[in-house]
Amino acid sequence: MQITPVDTADDRMAGEILALVNAVLDADAPENRRPVEQTFRAELRQDRPGLDIAYFAAVEDGALAGYIGIAFLTGDNPHLAMAELMVRPDMRRRGIGAALLAHYVAYAAEHGRTDLTAGTLTTWGDGPRRPGTGAEFLERNGFTLALVQVNRRSRTDALAPDEERLLWDQAVAASADYEVRTWTGPAPDDLIESLCRLDAMTRVEVPSGDVALEPEHVDVERARAKEALAAAIHEVPVKAAAVHRATGEAVAYTHVHAYADPAAVHAAQGITIVDPAHRGHRLGLLLKLANLRQLRERFPRVAEVWTENADVNGHMVAINDRLGYEAVDALSVYQRKLKP
């Protein structure tokens, strides 16, 4: 078995990695959403603002047995490394995962990273059973649980019309000092700077468990680069913001990732953030409802939305519960600290 860097321009290898990911999901989490092929292939090839990703393949007898993607944040958080590791179900228990994990540790250490994270799907509550082998594997190799992100999904028509209207009216009544703005694609020029400020907040305002995160520096150039990336990987940002009428600044926003591929019938809920100075006005609920309406109008083929929240993020979980989200499983994020 050999571990070699992935040529991300190799379409055949990209197809093999996609097949491996789908095989792992079929075996371990058949209820979960599948990658959108067009976006998956494009993501492998694209550089990302503020993120450096290297992919490595484990090849045995000419076949792709496993792969790992290793990501470093750049410009901030020089201590942190993140990884996604998968082994083909029919080639497990041959030491392939252990070899890939050892490669991760060595590669991260070589690049000066001291806090290494990796996630594995685990059972949540009464949801579908997930294998416990991933967590056991990480724990055997010196990783400890740092954060639990609960995966939830909701149909776009989960709320009865009367119930949705009532929630909307309640949120509007609580937010008279704010205007709702919605759009798809690049952000409006008059909001971009205040949206940058909110984006920079997310790493410190959203619970990250025991994973230490520094704020991200987000300026207009970085924000526009992120939008260009979304277009390059065939994602369509579907966004809503709350604009404070007195200042004209965006003080809250929510973001759903839809896909340009006409076969994609799911979307992914991204970040929802409310400036702490403007909380208590039901802005999170208001924006999620506004964005749900926009998503249904612009992407009627989308039947369900997936999201994930830290298990301790009670406020956002409560909003998602009201919107009809149901827990499926969890991504348990483990961390290992190396000596500097």
PDB file of N, CA, C and O in Angstrom, residues 264-309:
ATOM      1  N   ALA A 264     -29.858  18.209  -8.248  1.00  0.00           N
ATOM      2  CA  ALA A 264     -29.678  18.345  -6.798  1.00  0.00           C
ATOM      3  C   ALA A 264     -30.998  18.724  -6.143  1.00  0.00           C
ATOM      4  O   ALA A 264     -31.537  19.799  -6.399  1.00  0.00           O
ATOM      5  N   VAL A 265     -31.499  17.842  -5.300  1.00  0.00           N
ATOM      6  CA  VAL A 265     -32.789  18.082  -4.654  1.00  0.00           C
ATOM      7  C   VAL A 265     -32.625  18.401  -3.168  1.00  0.00           C
ATOM      8  O   VAL A 265     -33.592  18.427  -2.419  1.00  0.00           O
ATOM      9  N   HIS A 266     -31.389  18.632  -2.737  1.00  0.00           N
ATOM     10  CA  HIS A 266     -31.172  19.068  -1.360  1.00  0.00           C
ATOM     11  C   HIS A 266     -30.310  20.326  -1.377  1.00  0.00           C
ATOM     12  O   HIS A 266     -29.657  20.651  -2.365  1.00  0.00           O
ATOM     13  N   ALA A 267     -30.340  21.051  -0.268  1.00  0.00           N
ATOM     14  CA  ALA A 267     -29.494  22.219  -0.055  1.00  0.00           C
ATOM     15  C   ALA A 267     -28.898  22.099   1.335  1.00  0.00           C
ATOM     16  O   ALA A 267     -29.352  21.290   2.158  1.00  0.00           O
ATOM     17  N   ALA A 268     -27.871  22.912   1.606  1.00  0.00           N
ATOM     18  CA  ALA A 268     -27.193  22.864   2.897  1.00  0.00           C
ATOM     19  C   ALA A 268     -27.288  24.223   3.580  1.00  0.00           C
ATOM     20  O   ALA A 268     -26.889  25.237   3.008  1.00  0.00           O
ATOM     21  N   GLN A 269     -27.829  24.219   4.777  1.00  0.00           N
ATOM     22  CA  GLN A 269     -27.886  25.447   5.564  1.00  0.00           C
ATOM     23  C   GLN A 269     -26.496  25.771   6.087  1.00  0.00           C
ATOM     24  O   GLN A 269     -25.862  24.950   6.750  1.00  0.00           O
ATOM     25  N   GLY A 270     -26.005  26.952   5.759  1.00  0.00           N
ATOM     26  CA  GLY A 270     -24.727  27.400   6.284  1.00  0.00           C
ATOM     27  C   GLY A 270     -24.923  28.201   7.555  1.00  0.00           C
ATOM     28  O   GLY A 270     -25.871  27.987   8.321  1.00  0.00           O
ATOM     29  N   ILE A 271     -24.040  29.156   7.751  1.00  0.00           N
ATOM     30  CA  ILE A 271     -24.028  29.889   9.012  1.00  0.00           C
ATOM     31  C   ILE A 271     -25.236  30.810   9.148  1.00  0.00           C
ATOM     32  O   ILE A 271     -25.729  31.359   8.164  1.00  0.00           O
ATOM     33  N   THR A 272     -25.717  30.935  10.372  1.00  0.00           N
ATOM     34  CA  THR A 272     -26.659  31.990  10.746  1.00  0.00           C
ATOM     35  C   THR A 272     -26.029  32.738  11.916  1.00  0.00           C
ATOM     36  O   THR A 272     -25.677  32.120  12.917  1.00  0.00           O
ATOM     37  N   ILE A 273     -25.865  34.029  11.770  1.00  0.00           N
ATOM     38  CA  ILE A 273     -25.192  34.807  12.810  1.00  0.00           C
ATOM     39  C   ILE A 273     -25.977  36.081  13.076  1.00  0.00           C
ATOM     40  O   ILE A 273     -26.478  36.718  12.145  1.00  0.00           O
ATOM     41  N   VAL A 274     -26.106  36.416  14.348  1.00  0.00           N
ATOM     42  CA  VAL A 274     -26.743  37.670  14.760  1.00  0.00           C
ATOM     43  C   VAL A 274     -25.754  38.426  15.637  1.00  0.00           C
ATOM     44  O   VAL A 274     -25.214  37.860  16.595  1.00  0.00           O
ATOM     45  N   ASP A 275     -25.495  39.666  15.297  1.00  0.00           N
ATOM     46  CA  ASP A 275     -24.628  40.504  16.119  1.00  0.00           C
ATOM     47  C   ASP A 275     -25.161  40.497  17.557  1.00  0.00           C
ATOM     48  O   ASP A 275     -26.355  40.741  17.782  1.00  0.00           O
ATOM     49  N   PRO A 276     -24.297  40.211  18.540  1.00  0.00           N
ATOM     50  CA  PRO A 276     -24.779  40.158  19.928  1.00  0.00           C
ATOM     51  C   PRO A 276     -25.522  41.415  20.368  1.00  0.00           C
ATOM     52  O   PRO A 276     -26.443  41.337  21.187  1.00  0.00           O
ATOM     53  N   ALA A 277     -25.162  42.565  19.816  1.00  0.00           N
ATOM     54  CA  ALA A 277     -25.828  43.815  20.211  1.00  0.00           C
ATOM     55  C   ALA A 277     -27.257  43.907  19.690  1.00  0.00           C
ATOM     56  O   ALA A 277     -28.010  44.804  20.105  1.00  0.00           O
ATOM     57  N   HIS A 278     -27.637  42.996  18.794  1.00  0.00           N
ATOM     58  CA  HIS A 278     -28.969  43.067  18.185  1.00  0.00           C
ATOM     59  C   HIS A 278     -29.777  41.787  18.429  1.00  0.00           C
ATOM     60  O   HIS A 278     -30.760  41.535  17.718  1.00  0.00           O
ATOM     61  N   ARG A 279     -29.385  41.030  19.404  1.00  0.00           N
ATOM     62  CA  ARG A 279     -30.133  39.814  19.717  1.00  0.00           C
ATOM     63  C   ARG A 279     -31.377  40.152  20.528  1.00  0.00           C
ATOM     64  O   ARG A 279     -31.514  41.240  21.073  1.00  0.00           O
ATOM     65  N   GLY A 280     -32.302  39.198  20.579  1.00  0.00           N
ATOM     66  CA  GLY A 280     -33.532  39.403  21.321  1.00  0.00           C
ATOM     67  C   GLY A 280     -34.677  39.942  20.481  1.00  0.00           C
ATOM     68  O   GLY A 280     -35.726  40.301  21.017  1.00  0.00           O
ATOM     69  N   HIS A 281     -34.495  39.984  19.152  1.00  0.00           N
ATOM     70  CA  HIS A 281     -35.538  40.497  18.254  1.00  0.00           C
ATOM     71  C   HIS A 281     -36.016  39.426  17.269  1.00  0.00           C
ATOM     72  O   HIS A 281     -36.614  39.759  16.241  1.00  0.00           O
ATOM     73  N   ARG A 282     -35.720  38.185  17.547  1.00  0.00           N
ATOM     74  CA  ARG A 282     -36.109  37.038  16.703  1.00  0.00           C
ATOM     75  C   ARG A 282     -35.565  37.160  15.280  1.00  0.00           C
ATOM     76  O   ARG A 282     -36.205  36.720  14.315  1.00  0.00           O
ATOM     77  N   LEU A 283     -34.388  37.757  15.156  1.00  0.00           N
ATOM     78  CA  LEU A 283     -33.818  37.944  13.824  1.00  0.00           C
ATOM     79  C   LEU A 283     -33.390  36.623  13.203  1.00  0.00           C
ATOM     80  O   LEU A 283     -33.504  36.442  11.981  1.00  0.00           O
ATOM     81  N   GLY A 284     -32.891  35.700  14.008  1.00  0.00           N
ATOM     82  CA  GLY A 284     -32.508  34.399  13.460  1.00  0.00           C
ATOM     83  C   GLY A 284     -33.694  33.686  12.844  1.00  0.00           C
ATOM     84  O   GLY A 284     -33.620  33.174  11.715  1.00  0.00           O
ATOM     85  N   LEU A 285     -34.806  33.643  13.562  1.00  0.00           N
ATOM     86  CA  LEU A 285     -36.016  33.003  13.048  1.00  0.00           C
ATOM     87  C   LEU A 285     -36.545  33.749  11.831  1.00  0.00           C
ATOM     88  O   LEU A 285     -36.908  33.133  10.814  1.00  0.00           O
ATOM     89  N   LEU A 286     -36.564  35.069  11.906  1.00  0.00           N
ATOM     90  CA  LEU A 286     -37.076  35.882  10.799  1.00  0.00           C
ATOM     91  C   LEU A 286     -36.288  35.607   9.516  1.00  0.00           C
ATOM     92  O   LEU A 286     -36.879  35.378   8.439  1.00  0.00           O
ATOM     93  N   LEU A 287     -34.967  35.605   9.610  1.00  0.00           N
ATOM     94  CA  LEU A 287     -34.147  35.429   8.417  1.00  0.00           C
ATOM     95  C   LEU A 287     -34.238  34.015   7.868  1.00  0.00           C
ATOM     96  O   LEU A 287     -34.239  33.814   6.644  1.00  0.00           O
ATOM     97  N   LYS A 288     -34.314  33.039   8.740  1.00  0.00           N
ATOM     98  CA  LYS A 288     -34.429  31.663   8.238  1.00  0.00           C
ATOM     99  C   LYS A 288     -35.756  31.457   7.512  1.00  0.00           C
ATOM    100  O   LYS A 288     -35.821  30.763   6.490  1.00  0.00           O
ATOM    101  N   LEU A 289     -36.819  32.063   8.025  1.00  0.00           N
ATOM    102  CA  LEU A 289     -38.108  31.972   7.340  1.00  0.00           C
ATOM    103  C   LEU A 289     -38.067  32.698   5.998  1.00  0.00           C
ATOM    104  O   LEU A 289     -38.568  32.197   4.984  1.00  0.00           O
ATOM    105  N   ALA A 290     -37.461  33.879   5.976  1.00  0.00           N
ATOM    106  CA  ALA A 290     -37.365  34.633   4.722  1.00  0.00           C
ATOM    107  C   ALA A 290     -36.537  33.873   3.699  1.00  0.00           C
ATOM    108  O   ALA A 290     -36.887  33.826   2.507  1.00  0.00           O
ATOM    109  N   ASN A 291     -35.468  33.252   4.154  1.00  0.00           N
ATOM    110  CA  ASN A 291     -34.611  32.525   3.222  1.00  0.00           C
ATOM    111  C   ASN A 291     -35.258  31.228   2.752  1.00  0.00           C
ATOM    112  O   ASN A 291     -35.058  30.794   1.617  1.00  0.00           O
ATOM    113  N   LEU A 292     -36.057  30.616   3.621  1.00  0.00           N
ATOM    114  CA  LEU A 292     -36.794  29.421   3.212  1.00  0.00           C
ATOM    115  C   LEU A 292     -37.769  29.773   2.092  1.00  0.00           C
ATOM    116  O   LEU A 292     -37.886  29.030   1.095  1.00  0.00           O
ATOM    117  N   ARG A 293     -38.452  30.899   2.220  1.00  0.00           N
ATOM    118  CA  ARG A 293     -39.364  31.344   1.159  1.00  0.00           C
ATOM    119  C   ARG A 293     -38.597  31.574  -0.148  1.00  0.00           C
ATOM    120  O   ARG A 293     -39.036  31.176  -1.233  1.00  0.00           O
ATOM    121  N   GLN A 294     -37.456  32.234  -0.031  1.00  0.00           N
ATOM    122  CA  GLN A 294     -36.658  32.514  -1.218  1.00  0.00           C
ATOM    123  C   GLN A 294     -36.159  31.211  -1.864  1.00  0.00           C
ATOM    124  O   GLN A 294     -36.177  31.077  -3.101  1.00  0.00           O
ATOM    125  N   LEU A 295     -35.725  30.277  -1.043  1.00  0.00           N
ATOM    126  CA  LEU A 295     -35.241  29.001  -1.565  1.00  0.00           C
ATOM    127  C   LEU A 295     -36.339  28.280  -2.332  1.00  0.00           C
ATOM    128  O   LEU A 295     -36.117  27.759  -3.431  1.00  0.00           O
ATOM    129  N   ARG A 296     -37.548  28.249  -1.771  1.00  0.00           N
ATOM    130  CA  ARG A 296     -38.658  27.561  -2.451  1.00  0.00           C
ATOM    131  C   ARG A 296     -39.000  28.241  -3.768  1.00  0.00           C
ATOM    132  O   ARG A 296     -39.325  27.568  -4.747  1.00  0.00           O
ATOM    133  N   GLU A 297     -38.936  29.575  -3.789  1.00  0.00           N
ATOM    134  CA  GLU A 297     -39.276  30.303  -5.010  1.00  0.00           C
ATOM    135  C   GLU A 297     -38.240  30.091  -6.112  1.00  0.00           C
ATOM    136  O   GLU A 297     -38.583  29.891  -7.273  1.00  0.00           O
ATOM    137  N   ARG A 298     -36.976  30.154  -5.757  1.00  0.00           N
ATOM    138  CA  ARG A 298     -35.902  30.102  -6.753  1.00  0.00           C
ATOM    139  C   ARG A 298     -35.453  28.685  -7.077  1.00  0.00           C
ATOM    140  O   ARG A 298     -34.919  28.441  -8.163  1.00  0.00           O
ATOM    141  N   PHE A 299     -35.647  27.760  -6.148  1.00  0.00           N
ATOM    142  CA  PHE A 299     -35.214  26.374  -6.349  1.00  0.00           C
ATOM    143  C   PHE A 299     -36.342  25.423  -5.946  1.00  0.00           C
ATOM    144  O   PHE A 299     -36.251  24.703  -4.948  1.00  0.00           O
ATOM    145  N   PRO A 300     -37.446  25.413  -6.701  1.00  0.00           N
ATOM    146  CA  PRO A 300     -38.580  24.566  -6.320  1.00  0.00           C
ATOM    147  C   PRO A 300     -38.247  23.078  -6.312  1.00  0.00           C
ATOM    148  O   PRO A 300     -38.969  22.291  -5.686  1.00  0.00           O
ATOM    149  N   ARG A 301     -37.169  22.684  -6.997  1.00  0.00           N
ATOM    150  CA  ARG A 301     -36.790  21.270  -6.999  1.00  0.00           C
ATOM    151  C   ARG A 301     -36.177  20.818  -5.680  1.00  0.00           C
ATOM    152  O   ARG A 301     -36.102  19.609  -5.404  1.00  0.00           O
ATOM    153  N   VAL A 302     -35.729  21.752  -4.857  1.00  0.00           N
ATOM    154  CA  VAL A 302     -35.097  21.389  -3.592  1.00  0.00           C
ATOM    155  C   VAL A 302     -36.177  20.937  -2.605  1.00  0.00           C
ATOM    156  O   VAL A 302     -37.092  21.694  -2.279  1.00  0.00           O
ATOM    157  N   ALA A 303     -36.025  19.713  -2.137  1.00  0.00           N
ATOM    158  CA  ALA A 303     -37.038  19.125  -1.258  1.00  0.00           C
ATOM    159  C   ALA A 303     -36.649  19.166   0.211  1.00  0.00           C
ATOM    160  O   ALA A 303     -37.522  19.147   1.082  1.00  0.00           O
ATOM    161  N   GLU A 304     -35.340  19.203   0.500  1.00  0.00           N
ATOM    162  CA  GLU A 304     -34.935  19.206   1.897  1.00  0.00           C
ATOM    163  C   GLU A 304     -33.644  19.994   2.083  1.00  0.00           C
ATOM    164  O   GLU A 304     -32.851  20.164   1.155  1.00  0.00           O
ATOM    165  N   VAL A 305     -33.493  20.477   3.305  1.00  0.00           N
ATOM    166  CA  VAL A 305     -32.312  21.250   3.684  1.00  0.00           C
ATOM    167  C   VAL A 305     -31.639  20.542   4.854  1.00  0.00           C
ATOM    168  O   VAL A 305     -32.308  20.119   5.798  1.00  0.00           O
ATOM    169  N   TRP A 306     -30.323  20.436   4.771  1.00  0.00           N
ATOM    170  CA  TRP A 306     -29.522  19.826   5.838  1.00  0.00           C
ATOM    171  C   TRP A 306     -28.768  20.918   6.580  1.00  0.00           C
ATOM    172  O   TRP A 306     -28.330  21.905   5.986  1.00  0.00           O
ATOM    173  N   THR A 307     -28.613  20.725   7.878  1.00  0.00           N
ATOM    174  CA  THR A 307     -27.844  21.671   8.677  1.00  0.00           C
ATOM    175  C   THR A 307     -27.134  20.919   9.783  1.00  0.00           C
ATOM    176  O   THR A 307     -27.412  19.746  10.041  1.00  0.00           O
ATOM    177  N   GLU A 308     -26.199  21.575  10.414  1.00  0.00           N
ATOM    178  CA  GLU A 308     -25.560  20.997  11.595  1.00  0.00           C
ATOM    179  C   GLU A 308     -25.344  22.101  12.617  1.00  0.00           C
ATOM    180  O   GLU A 308     -25.059  23.247  12.276  1.00  0.00           O
ATOM    181  N   ASN A 309     -25.539  21.729  13.880  1.00  0.00           N
ATOM    182  CA  ASN A 309     -25.366  22.674  14.982  1.00  0.00           C
ATOM    183  C   ASN A 309     -24.622  21.976  16.111  1.00  0.00           C
ATOM    184  O   ASN A 309     -24.832  20.787  16.361  1.00  0.00           O
TER     185      ASN A 309
END
